[in-house]
Amino acid sequence: DLFAPLVGRGLAVTDFDGDGVPDVVLTANGGPARLLRCVDPTGRRRLRLELVGNGTTTNRDAAGAEVAVTVGGVERRFYVTASRGYLSSSERVVTAGLDRADRAE
């Protein structure tokens, strides 16, 4: 099914099953939604951050926020966006891979 041609109408990324690995929901024109679950058997760790603004001086959804995560001396940057696709919106959680580390620096 994944490689069958279709007229897509939306794609959203979310951790549907709560295992820390992002999954994908795909919708097609005139067809049912499809859930593509990502299963990671490697046991690698992830850090998930849900940012919340105060709604007064910052927006409640933290859209536009930048997060820097350092693991093993390597810094990676993530951005919270309000939307990523046509007729869809992904969860606003930042997911950073930690590999085998117990925590970010």
PDB file of N, CA and C in Angstrom:
ATOM      1  N   ASP A   1       0.809  -1.214   0.000  1.00  0.00           N
ATOM      2  CA  ASP A   1       0.000   0.000   0.000  1.00  0.00           C
ATOM      3  C   ASP A   1       0.846   1.269   0.000  1.00  0.00           C
ATOM      4  N   LEU A   2       1.998   1.213   0.634  1.00  0.00           N
ATOM      5  CA  LEU A   2       2.813   2.418   0.771  1.00  0.00           C
ATOM      6  C   LEU A   2       3.270   2.974  -0.571  1.00  0.00           C
ATOM      7  N   PHE A   3       3.508   2.108  -1.545  1.00  0.00           N
ATOM      8  CA  PHE A   3       4.039   2.566  -2.826  1.00  0.00           C
ATOM      9  C   PHE A   3       2.978   2.669  -3.918  1.00  0.00           C
ATOM     10  N   ALA A   4       1.716   2.421  -3.585  1.00  0.00           N
ATOM     11  CA  ALA A   4       0.638   2.553  -4.556  1.00  0.00           C
ATOM     12  C   ALA A   4       0.354   4.035  -4.808  1.00  0.00           C
ATOM     13  N   PRO A   5       0.218   4.446  -6.050  1.00  0.00           N
ATOM     14  CA  PRO A   5      -0.081   5.860  -6.342  1.00  0.00           C
ATOM     15  C   PRO A   5      -1.400   6.285  -5.702  1.00  0.00           C
ATOM     16  N   LEU A   6      -1.437   7.515  -5.198  1.00  0.00           N
ATOM     17  CA  LEU A   6      -2.669   8.059  -4.626  1.00  0.00           C
ATOM     18  C   LEU A   6      -2.616   9.578  -4.697  1.00  0.00           C
ATOM     19  N   VAL A   7      -3.775  10.183  -4.563  1.00  0.00           N
ATOM     20  CA  VAL A   7      -3.862  11.641  -4.497  1.00  0.00           C
ATOM     21  C   VAL A   7      -3.907  12.002  -3.022  1.00  0.00           C
ATOM     22  N   GLY A   8      -2.783  12.420  -2.482  1.00  0.00           N
ATOM     23  CA  GLY A   8      -2.692  12.723  -1.060  1.00  0.00           C
ATOM     24  C   GLY A   8      -3.340  14.048  -0.708  1.00  0.00           C
ATOM     25  N   ARG A   9      -3.899  14.113   0.479  1.00  0.00           N
ATOM     26  CA  ARG A   9      -4.538  15.337   0.951  1.00  0.00           C
ATOM     27  C   ARG A   9      -3.990  15.811   2.292  1.00  0.00           C
ATOM     28  N   GLY A  10      -3.233  15.004   2.961  1.00  0.00           N
ATOM     29  CA  GLY A  10      -2.683  15.448   4.228  1.00  0.00           C
ATOM     30  C   GLY A  10      -1.736  14.426   4.808  1.00  0.00           C
ATOM     31  N   LEU A  11      -0.785  14.930   5.595  1.00  0.00           N
ATOM     32  CA  LEU A  11       0.158  14.068   6.276  1.00  0.00           C
ATOM     33  C   LEU A  11       0.478  14.708   7.613  1.00  0.00           C
ATOM     34  N   ALA A  12       0.369  13.940   8.672  1.00  0.00           N
ATOM     35  CA  ALA A  12       0.656  14.455  10.009  1.00  0.00           C
ATOM     36  C   ALA A  12       1.571  13.476  10.730  1.00  0.00           C
ATOM     37  N   VAL A  13       2.479  14.025  11.524  1.00  0.00           N
ATOM     38  CA  VAL A  13       3.401  13.219  12.313  1.00  0.00           C
ATOM     39  C   VAL A  13       2.993  13.316  13.778  1.00  0.00           C
ATOM     40  N   THR A  14       2.879  12.170  14.425  1.00  0.00           N
ATOM     41  CA  THR A  14       2.495  12.121  15.836  1.00  0.00           C
ATOM     42  C   THR A  14       2.997  10.816  16.440  1.00  0.00           C
ATOM     43  N   ASP A  15       3.159  10.777  17.720  1.00  0.00           N
ATOM     44  CA  ASP A  15       3.510   9.522  18.399  1.00  0.00           C
ATOM     45  C   ASP A  15       2.204   8.849  18.791  1.00  0.00           C
ATOM     46  N   PHE A  16       1.591   8.160  17.841  1.00  0.00           N
ATOM     47  CA  PHE A  16       0.255   7.591  18.008  1.00  0.00           C
ATOM     48  C   PHE A  16       0.195   6.580  19.151  1.00  0.00           C
ATOM     49  N   ASP A  17       1.210   5.737  19.261  1.00  0.00           N
ATOM     50  CA  ASP A  17       1.168   4.663  20.254  1.00  0.00           C
ATOM     51  C   ASP A  17       1.969   4.954  21.521  1.00  0.00           C
ATOM     52  N   GLY A  18       2.525   6.155  21.641  1.00  0.00           N
ATOM     53  CA  GLY A  18       3.199   6.562  22.875  1.00  0.00           C
ATOM     54  C   GLY A  18       4.513   5.862  23.157  1.00  0.00           C
ATOM     55  N   ASP A  19       5.163   5.334  22.119  1.00  0.00           N
ATOM     56  CA  ASP A  19       6.429   4.637  22.339  1.00  0.00           C
ATOM     57  C   ASP A  19       7.652   5.534  22.146  1.00  0.00           C
ATOM     58  N   GLY A  20       7.426   6.819  21.874  1.00  0.00           N
ATOM     59  CA  GLY A  20       8.534   7.761  21.692  1.00  0.00           C
ATOM     60  C   GLY A  20       9.034   7.854  20.268  1.00  0.00           C
ATOM     61  N   VAL A  21       8.500   7.034  19.386  1.00  0.00           N
ATOM     62  CA  VAL A  21       8.914   7.043  17.985  1.00  0.00           C
ATOM     63  C   VAL A  21       7.799   7.688  17.159  1.00  0.00           C
ATOM     64  N   PRO A  22       8.115   8.712  16.368  1.00  0.00           N
ATOM     65  CA  PRO A  22       7.077   9.370  15.568  1.00  0.00           C
ATOM     66  C   PRO A  22       6.441   8.420  14.545  1.00  0.00           C
ATOM     67  N   ASP A  23       5.119   8.461  14.455  1.00  0.00           N
ATOM     68  CA  ASP A  23       4.358   7.704  13.469  1.00  0.00           C
ATOM     69  C   ASP A  23       3.757   8.701  12.480  1.00  0.00           C
ATOM     70  N   VAL A  24       3.210   8.194  11.364  1.00  0.00           N
ATOM     71  CA  VAL A  24       2.691   9.059  10.306  1.00  0.00           C
ATOM     72  C   VAL A  24       1.237   8.695  10.007  1.00  0.00           C
ATOM     73  N   VAL A  25       0.392   9.706   9.891  1.00  0.00           N
ATOM     74  CA  VAL A  25      -0.985   9.529   9.436  1.00  0.00           C
ATOM     75  C   VAL A  25      -1.088  10.193   8.063  1.00  0.00           C
ATOM     76  N   LEU A  26      -1.562   9.445   7.086  1.00  0.00           N
ATOM     77  CA  LEU A  26      -1.646   9.904   5.711  1.00  0.00           C
ATOM     78  C   LEU A  26      -3.097   9.820   5.248  1.00  0.00           C
ATOM     79  N   THR A  27      -3.593  10.876   4.627  1.00  0.00           N
ATOM     80  CA  THR A  27      -4.953  10.833   4.087  1.00  0.00           C
ATOM     81  C   THR A  27      -4.895  10.957   2.575  1.00  0.00           C
ATOM     82  N   ALA A  28      -5.849  10.318   1.914  1.00  0.00           N
ATOM     83  CA  ALA A  28      -5.938  10.335   0.460  1.00  0.00           C
ATOM     84  C   ALA A  28      -7.295  10.882   0.044  1.00  0.00           C
ATOM     85  N   ASN A  29      -7.342  11.481  -1.110  1.00  0.00           N
ATOM     86  CA  ASN A  29      -8.582  12.013  -1.653  1.00  0.00           C
ATOM     87  C   ASN A  29      -9.557  10.865  -1.908  1.00  0.00           C
ATOM     88  N   GLY A  30     -10.705  10.904  -1.223  1.00  0.00           N
ATOM     89  CA  GLY A  30     -11.730   9.891  -1.424  1.00  0.00           C
ATOM     90  C   GLY A  30     -11.412   8.544  -0.806  1.00  0.00           C
ATOM     91  N   GLY A  31     -10.429   8.490   0.076  1.00  0.00           N
ATOM     92  CA  GLY A  31     -10.065   7.210   0.674  1.00  0.00           C
ATOM     93  C   GLY A  31      -9.887   7.333   2.175  1.00  0.00           C
ATOM     94  N   PRO A  32      -9.670   6.232   2.829  1.00  0.00           N
ATOM     95  CA  PRO A  32      -9.513   6.251   4.284  1.00  0.00           C
ATOM     96  C   PRO A  32      -8.134   6.782   4.696  1.00  0.00           C
ATOM     97  N   ALA A  33      -8.039   7.194   5.929  1.00  0.00           N
ATOM     98  CA  ALA A  33      -6.747   7.596   6.483  1.00  0.00           C
ATOM     99  C   ALA A  33      -5.912   6.342   6.703  1.00  0.00           C
ATOM    100  N   ARG A  34      -4.604   6.516   6.609  1.00  0.00           N
ATOM    101  CA  ARG A  34      -3.690   5.394   6.825  1.00  0.00           C
ATOM    102  C   ARG A  34      -2.726   5.759   7.947  1.00  0.00           C
ATOM    103  N   LEU A  35      -2.537   4.845   8.857  1.00  0.00           N
ATOM    104  CA  LEU A  35      -1.586   5.031   9.945  1.00  0.00           C
ATOM    105  C   LEU A  35      -0.354   4.186   9.644  1.00  0.00           C
ATOM    106  N   LEU A  36       0.784   4.843   9.535  1.00  0.00           N
ATOM    107  CA  LEU A  36       2.041   4.153   9.307  1.00  0.00           C
ATOM    108  C   LEU A  36       2.826   4.206  10.614  1.00  0.00           C
ATOM    109  N   ARG A  37       2.851   3.096  11.325  1.00  0.00           N
ATOM    110  CA  ARG A  37       3.544   3.038  12.611  1.00  0.00           C
ATOM    111  C   ARG A  37       5.018   2.763  12.402  1.00  0.00           C
ATOM    112  N   CYS A  38       5.841   3.523  13.072  1.00  0.00           N
ATOM    113  CA  CYS A  38       7.281   3.319  13.033  1.00  0.00           C
ATOM    114  C   CYS A  38       7.669   2.521  14.274  1.00  0.00           C
ATOM    115  N   VAL A  39       8.286   1.382  14.068  1.00  0.00           N
ATOM    116  CA  VAL A  39       8.722   0.531  15.167  1.00  0.00           C
ATOM    117  C   VAL A  39      10.244   0.522  15.163  1.00  0.00           C
ATOM    118  N   ASP A  40      10.835   0.852  16.295  1.00  0.00           N
ATOM    119  CA  ASP A  40      12.290   0.913  16.397  1.00  0.00           C
ATOM    120  C   ASP A  40      12.777  -0.174  17.358  1.00  0.00           C
ATOM    121  N   PRO A  41      13.323  -1.265  16.832  1.00  0.00           N
ATOM    122  CA  PRO A  41      13.779  -2.358  17.703  1.00  0.00           C
ATOM    123  C   PRO A  41      15.172  -2.120  18.302  1.00  0.00           C
ATOM    124  N   THR A  42      15.783  -0.962  18.031  1.00  0.00           N
ATOM    125  CA  THR A  42      17.167  -0.726  18.458  1.00  0.00           C
ATOM    126  C   THR A  42      17.299  -0.389  19.936  1.00  0.00           C
ATOM    127  N   GLY A  43      16.225   0.049  20.572  1.00  0.00           N
ATOM    128  CA  GLY A  43      16.293   0.426  21.979  1.00  0.00           C
ATOM    129  C   GLY A  43      16.929   1.787  22.214  1.00  0.00           C
ATOM    130  N   ARG A  44      17.105   2.552  21.171  1.00  0.00           N
ATOM    131  CA  ARG A  44      17.677   3.882  21.345  1.00  0.00           C
ATOM    132  C   ARG A  44      16.680   4.786  22.060  1.00  0.00           C
ATOM    133  N   ARG A  45      17.209   5.727  22.795  1.00  0.00           N
ATOM    134  CA  ARG A  45      16.371   6.610  23.613  1.00  0.00           C
ATOM    135  C   ARG A  45      16.051   7.901  22.877  1.00  0.00           C
ATOM    136  N   ARG A  46      14.959   8.522  23.335  1.00  0.00           N
ATOM    137  CA  ARG A  46      14.527   9.799  22.770  1.00  0.00           C
ATOM    138  C   ARG A  46      14.102  10.731  23.893  1.00  0.00           C
ATOM    139  N   LEU A  47      14.257  12.002  23.635  1.00  0.00           N
ATOM    140  CA  LEU A  47      13.789  13.043  24.543  1.00  0.00           C
ATOM    141  C   LEU A  47      12.654  13.757  23.827  1.00  0.00           C
ATOM    142  N   ARG A  48      11.472  13.779  24.459  1.00  0.00           N
ATOM    143  CA  ARG A  48      10.317  14.457  23.858  1.00  0.00           C
ATOM    144  C   ARG A  48       9.952  15.639  24.727  1.00  0.00           C
ATOM    145  N   LEU A  49       9.861  16.813  24.113  1.00  0.00           N
ATOM    146  CA  LEU A  49       9.554  18.049  24.824  1.00  0.00           C
ATOM    147  C   LEU A  49       8.305  18.687  24.244  1.00  0.00           C
ATOM    148  N   GLU A  50       7.334  18.923  25.104  1.00  0.00           N
ATOM    149  CA  GLU A  50       6.136  19.655  24.690  1.00  0.00           C
ATOM    150  C   GLU A  50       6.213  21.033  25.317  1.00  0.00           C
ATOM    151  N   LEU A  51       6.459  22.035  24.500  1.00  0.00           N
ATOM    152  CA  LEU A  51       6.610  23.398  24.986  1.00  0.00           C
ATOM    153  C   LEU A  51       5.250  24.084  25.059  1.00  0.00           C
ATOM    154  N   VAL A  52       5.047  24.860  26.107  1.00  0.00           N
ATOM    155  CA  VAL A  52       3.791  25.580  26.291  1.00  0.00           C
ATOM    156  C   VAL A  52       4.114  27.018  26.669  1.00  0.00           C
ATOM    157  N   GLY A  53       3.594  27.962  25.902  1.00  0.00           N
ATOM    158  CA  GLY A  53       3.764  29.376  26.226  1.00  0.00           C
ATOM    159  C   GLY A  53       2.734  29.802  27.253  1.00  0.00           C
ATOM    160  N   ASN A  54       2.909  30.995  27.795  1.00  0.00           N
ATOM    161  CA  ASN A  54       1.977  31.457  28.831  1.00  0.00           C
ATOM    162  C   ASN A  54       0.714  32.087  28.256  1.00  0.00           C
ATOM    163  N   GLY A  55       0.673  32.290  26.939  1.00  0.00           N
ATOM    164  CA  GLY A  55      -0.529  32.839  26.307  1.00  0.00           C
ATOM    165  C   GLY A  55      -0.659  34.343  26.418  1.00  0.00           C
ATOM    166  N   THR A  56       0.254  34.990  27.145  1.00  0.00           N
ATOM    167  CA  THR A  56       0.210  36.440  27.297  1.00  0.00           C
ATOM    168  C   THR A  56       1.377  37.091  26.552  1.00  0.00           C
ATOM    169  N   THR A  57       2.584  36.775  26.973  1.00  0.00           N
ATOM    170  CA  THR A  57       3.761  37.336  26.297  1.00  0.00           C
ATOM    171  C   THR A  57       4.336  36.370  25.269  1.00  0.00           C
ATOM    172  N   THR A  58       3.935  35.112  25.337  1.00  0.00           N
ATOM    173  CA  THR A  58       4.326  34.112  24.342  1.00  0.00           C
ATOM    174  C   THR A  58       3.084  33.348  23.908  1.00  0.00           C
ATOM    175  N   ASN A  59       3.110  32.828  22.668  1.00  0.00           N
ATOM    176  CA  ASN A  59       1.924  32.105  22.200  1.00  0.00           C
ATOM    177  C   ASN A  59       1.805  30.766  22.916  1.00  0.00           C
ATOM    178  N   ARG A  60       0.595  30.364  23.171  1.00  0.00           N
ATOM    179  CA  ARG A  60       0.301  29.173  23.972  1.00  0.00           C
ATOM    180  C   ARG A  60       0.904  27.904  23.383  1.00  0.00           C
ATOM    181  N   ASP A  61       0.938  27.792  22.044  1.00  0.00           N
ATOM    182  CA  ASP A  61       1.430  26.584  21.395  1.00  0.00           C
ATOM    183  C   ASP A  61       2.938  26.578  21.177  1.00  0.00           C
ATOM    184  N   ALA A  62       3.618  27.643  21.574  1.00  0.00           N
ATOM    185  CA  ALA A  62       5.075  27.768  21.430  1.00  0.00           C
ATOM    186  C   ALA A  62       5.526  27.731  19.976  1.00  0.00           C
ATOM    187  N   ALA A  63       4.625  28.042  19.044  1.00  0.00           N
ATOM    188  CA  ALA A  63       4.990  28.050  17.623  1.00  0.00           C
ATOM    189  C   ALA A  63       6.118  29.044  17.395  1.00  0.00           C
ATOM    190  N   GLY A  64       7.140  28.589  16.691  1.00  0.00           N
ATOM    191  CA  GLY A  64       8.297  29.429  16.416  1.00  0.00           C
ATOM    192  C   GLY A  64       9.432  29.259  17.407  1.00  0.00           C
ATOM    193  N   ALA A  65       9.217  28.490  18.464  1.00  0.00           N
ATOM    194  CA  ALA A  65      10.262  28.289  19.469  1.00  0.00           C
ATOM    195  C   ALA A  65      11.397  27.455  18.886  1.00  0.00           C
ATOM    196  N   GLU A  66      12.602  27.738  19.337  1.00  0.00           N
ATOM    197  CA  GLU A  66      13.787  26.991  18.927  1.00  0.00           C
ATOM    198  C   GLU A  66      14.333  26.259  20.148  1.00  0.00           C
ATOM    199  N   VAL A  67      14.664  24.983  19.976  1.00  0.00           N
ATOM    200  CA  VAL A  67      15.194  24.161  21.064  1.00  0.00           C
ATOM    201  C   VAL A  67      16.561  23.639  20.627  1.00  0.00           C
ATOM    202  N   ALA A  68      17.557  23.802  21.486  1.00  0.00           N
ATOM    203  CA  ALA A  68      18.884  23.243  21.227  1.00  0.00           C
ATOM    204  C   ALA A  68      19.112  22.085  22.194  1.00  0.00           C
ATOM    205  N   VAL A  69      19.461  20.924  21.658  1.00  0.00           N
ATOM    206  CA  VAL A  69      19.710  19.731  22.465  1.00  0.00           C
ATOM    207  C   VAL A  69      21.124  19.247  22.151  1.00  0.00           C
ATOM    208  N   THR A  70      21.923  19.058  23.207  1.00  0.00           N
ATOM    209  CA  THR A  70      23.296  18.575  23.037  1.00  0.00           C
ATOM    210  C   THR A  70      23.414  17.169  23.609  1.00  0.00           C
ATOM    211  N   VAL A  71      23.892  16.249  22.784  1.00  0.00           N
ATOM    212  CA  VAL A  71      24.092  14.861  23.189  1.00  0.00           C
ATOM    213  C   VAL A  71      25.459  14.427  22.659  1.00  0.00           C
ATOM    214  N   GLY A  72      26.300  13.922  23.551  1.00  0.00           N
ATOM    215  CA  GLY A  72      27.624  13.482  23.142  1.00  0.00           C
ATOM    216  C   GLY A  72      28.465  14.591  22.548  1.00  0.00           C
ATOM    217  N   GLY A  73      28.262  15.810  23.020  1.00  0.00           N
ATOM    218  CA  GLY A  73      29.024  16.951  22.531  1.00  0.00           C
ATOM    219  C   GLY A  73      28.532  17.525  21.211  1.00  0.00           C
ATOM    220  N   VAL A  74      27.469  16.958  20.651  1.00  0.00           N
ATOM    221  CA  VAL A  74      26.923  17.436  19.378  1.00  0.00           C
ATOM    222  C   VAL A  74      25.600  18.148  19.639  1.00  0.00           C
ATOM    223  N   GLU A  75      25.510  19.396  19.198  1.00  0.00           N
ATOM    224  CA  GLU A  75      24.279  20.161  19.380  1.00  0.00           C
ATOM    225  C   GLU A  75      23.416  20.061  18.131  1.00  0.00           C
ATOM    226  N   ARG A  76      22.123  19.803  18.360  1.00  0.00           N
ATOM    227  CA  ARG A  76      21.136  19.805  17.276  1.00  0.00           C
ATOM    228  C   ARG A  76      20.048  20.787  17.636  1.00  0.00           C
ATOM    229  N   ARG A  77      19.501  21.447  16.635  1.00  0.00           N
ATOM    230  CA  ARG A  77      18.440  22.438  16.850  1.00  0.00           C
ATOM    231  C   ARG A  77      17.132  21.948  16.237  1.00  0.00           C
ATOM    232  N   PHE A  78      16.052  22.234  16.963  1.00  0.00           N
ATOM    233  CA  PHE A  78      14.712  21.843  16.546  1.00  0.00           C
ATOM    234  C   PHE A  78      13.809  23.068  16.625  1.00  0.00           C
ATOM    235  N   TYR A  79      12.787  23.105  15.801  1.00  0.00           N
ATOM    236  CA  TYR A  79      11.872  24.235  15.771  1.00  0.00           C
ATOM    237  C   TYR A  79      10.438  23.747  15.899  1.00  0.00           C
ATOM    238  N   VAL A  80       9.666  24.446  16.701  1.00  0.00           N
ATOM    239  CA  VAL A  80       8.249  24.127  16.851  1.00  0.00           C
ATOM    240  C   VAL A  80       7.505  24.897  15.773  1.00  0.00           C
ATOM    241  N   THR A  81       6.752  24.174  14.945  1.00  0.00           N
ATOM    242  CA  THR A  81       5.996  24.812  13.879  1.00  0.00           C
ATOM    243  C   THR A  81       4.505  24.576  14.082  1.00  0.00           C
ATOM    244  N   ALA A  82       3.722  25.497  13.598  1.00  0.00           N
ATOM    245  CA  ALA A  82       2.271  25.400  13.754  1.00  0.00           C
ATOM    246  C   ALA A  82       1.671  24.396  12.780  1.00  0.00           C
ATOM    247  N   SER A  83       2.275  24.242  11.625  1.00  0.00           N
ATOM    248  CA  SER A  83       1.722  23.356  10.615  1.00  0.00           C
ATOM    249  C   SER A  83       2.837  22.929   9.671  1.00  0.00           C
ATOM    250  N   ARG A  84       2.660  21.765   9.072  1.00  0.00           N
ATOM    251  CA  ARG A  84       3.687  21.293   8.148  1.00  0.00           C
ATOM    252  C   ARG A  84       3.120  20.820   6.819  1.00  0.00           C
ATOM    253  N   GLY A  85       1.841  20.749   6.675  1.00  0.00           N
ATOM    254  CA  GLY A  85       1.304  20.188   5.447  1.00  0.00           C
ATOM    255  C   GLY A  85      -0.035  20.770   5.055  1.00  0.00           C
ATOM    256  N   TYR A  86      -0.459  20.399   3.881  1.00  0.00           N
ATOM    257  CA  TYR A  86      -1.737  20.836   3.336  1.00  0.00           C
ATOM    258  C   TYR A  86      -2.868  20.103   4.058  1.00  0.00           C
ATOM    259  N   LEU A  87      -3.792  20.849   4.632  1.00  0.00           N
ATOM    260  CA  LEU A  87      -4.957  20.305   5.330  1.00  0.00           C
ATOM    261  C   LEU A  87      -4.595  19.363   6.481  1.00  0.00           C
ATOM    262  N   SER A  88      -3.465  19.616   7.121  1.00  0.00           N
ATOM    263  CA  SER A  88      -3.065  18.756   8.237  1.00  0.00           C
ATOM    264  C   SER A  88      -2.163  19.535   9.189  1.00  0.00           C
ATOM    265  N   SER A  89      -2.039  19.011  10.378  1.00  0.00           N
ATOM    266  CA  SER A  89      -1.164  19.617  11.375  1.00  0.00           C
ATOM    267  C   SER A  89      -0.581  18.513  12.240  1.00  0.00           C
ATOM    268  N   SER A  90       0.728  18.526  12.404  1.00  0.00           N
ATOM    269  CA  SER A  90       1.401  17.520  13.219  1.00  0.00           C
ATOM    270  C   SER A  90       1.423  17.963  14.668  1.00  0.00           C
ATOM    271  N   GLU A  91       1.719  17.017  15.552  1.00  0.00           N
ATOM    272  CA  GLU A  91       1.847  17.385  16.956  1.00  0.00           C
ATOM    273  C   GLU A  91       3.008  18.362  17.101  1.00  0.00           C
ATOM    274  N   ARG A  92       2.941  19.198  18.117  1.00  0.00           N
ATOM    275  CA  ARG A  92       3.958  20.232  18.314  1.00  0.00           C
ATOM    276  C   ARG A  92       4.987  19.811  19.359  1.00  0.00           C
ATOM    277  N   VAL A  93       5.318  18.558  19.367  1.00  0.00           N
ATOM    278  CA  VAL A  93       6.290  18.020  20.316  1.00  0.00           C
ATOM    279  C   VAL A  93       7.639  17.901  19.612  1.00  0.00           C
ATOM    280  N   VAL A  94       8.685  18.338  20.277  1.00  0.00           N
ATOM    281  CA  VAL A  94      10.039  18.188  19.749  1.00  0.00           C
ATOM    282  C   VAL A  94      10.560  16.829  20.204  1.00  0.00           C
ATOM    283  N   THR A  95      11.005  16.012  19.256  1.00  0.00           N
ATOM    284  CA  THR A  95      11.567  14.699  19.577  1.00  0.00           C
ATOM    285  C   THR A  95      13.034  14.700  19.170  1.00  0.00           C
ATOM    286  N   ALA A  96      13.916  14.532  20.147  1.00  0.00           N
ATOM    287  CA  ALA A  96      15.352  14.512  19.897  1.00  0.00           C
ATOM    288  C   ALA A  96      15.894  13.125  20.221  1.00  0.00           C
ATOM    289  N   GLY A  97      16.668  12.570  19.311  1.00  0.00           N
ATOM    290  CA  GLY A  97      17.281  11.278  19.561  1.00  0.00           C
ATOM    291  C   GLY A  97      18.459  11.386  20.506  1.00  0.00           C
ATOM    292  N   LEU A  98      18.529  10.470  21.471  1.00  0.00           N
ATOM    293  CA  LEU A  98      19.619  10.448  22.432  1.00  0.00           C
ATOM    294  C   LEU A  98      20.584   9.293  22.165  1.00  0.00           C
ATOM    295  N   ASP A  99      20.276   8.447  21.186  1.00  0.00           N
ATOM    296  CA  ASP A  99      21.027   7.241  20.910  1.00  0.00           C
ATOM    297  C   ASP A  99      21.043   6.360  22.153  1.00  0.00           C
ATOM    298  N   ARG A 100      22.165   6.097  22.726  1.00  0.00           N
ATOM    299  CA  ARG A 100      22.228   5.247  23.929  1.00  0.00           C
ATOM    300  C   ARG A 100      22.448   6.058  25.207  1.00  0.00           C
ATOM    301  N   ALA A 101      22.526   7.385  25.075  1.00  0.00           N
ATOM    302  CA  ALA A 101      22.736   8.249  26.253  1.00  0.00           C
ATOM    303  C   ALA A 101      21.505   8.236  27.150  1.00  0.00           C
ATOM    304  N   ASP A 102      21.731   8.399  28.457  1.00  0.00           N
ATOM    305  CA  ASP A 102      20.629   8.440  29.416  1.00  0.00           C
ATOM    306  C   ASP A 102      19.916   9.780  29.426  1.00  0.00           C
ATOM    307  N   ARG A 103      20.633  10.834  29.023  1.00  0.00           N
ATOM    308  CA  ARG A 103      20.034  12.176  29.045  1.00  0.00           C
ATOM    309  C   ARG A 103      20.813  13.108  28.131  1.00  0.00           C
ATOM    310  N   ALA A 104      20.205  14.227  27.846  1.00  0.00           N
ATOM    311  CA  ALA A 104      20.886  15.274  27.083  1.00  0.00           C
ATOM    312  C   ALA A 104      21.773  16.059  28.030  1.00  0.00           C
ATOM    313  N   GLU A 105      22.808  16.660  27.479  1.00  0.00           N
ATOM    314  CA  GLU A 105      23.726  17.452  28.306  1.00  0.00           C
ATOM    315  C   GLU A 105      23.124  18.788  28.644  1.00  0.00           C
TER     316      GLU A 105
END
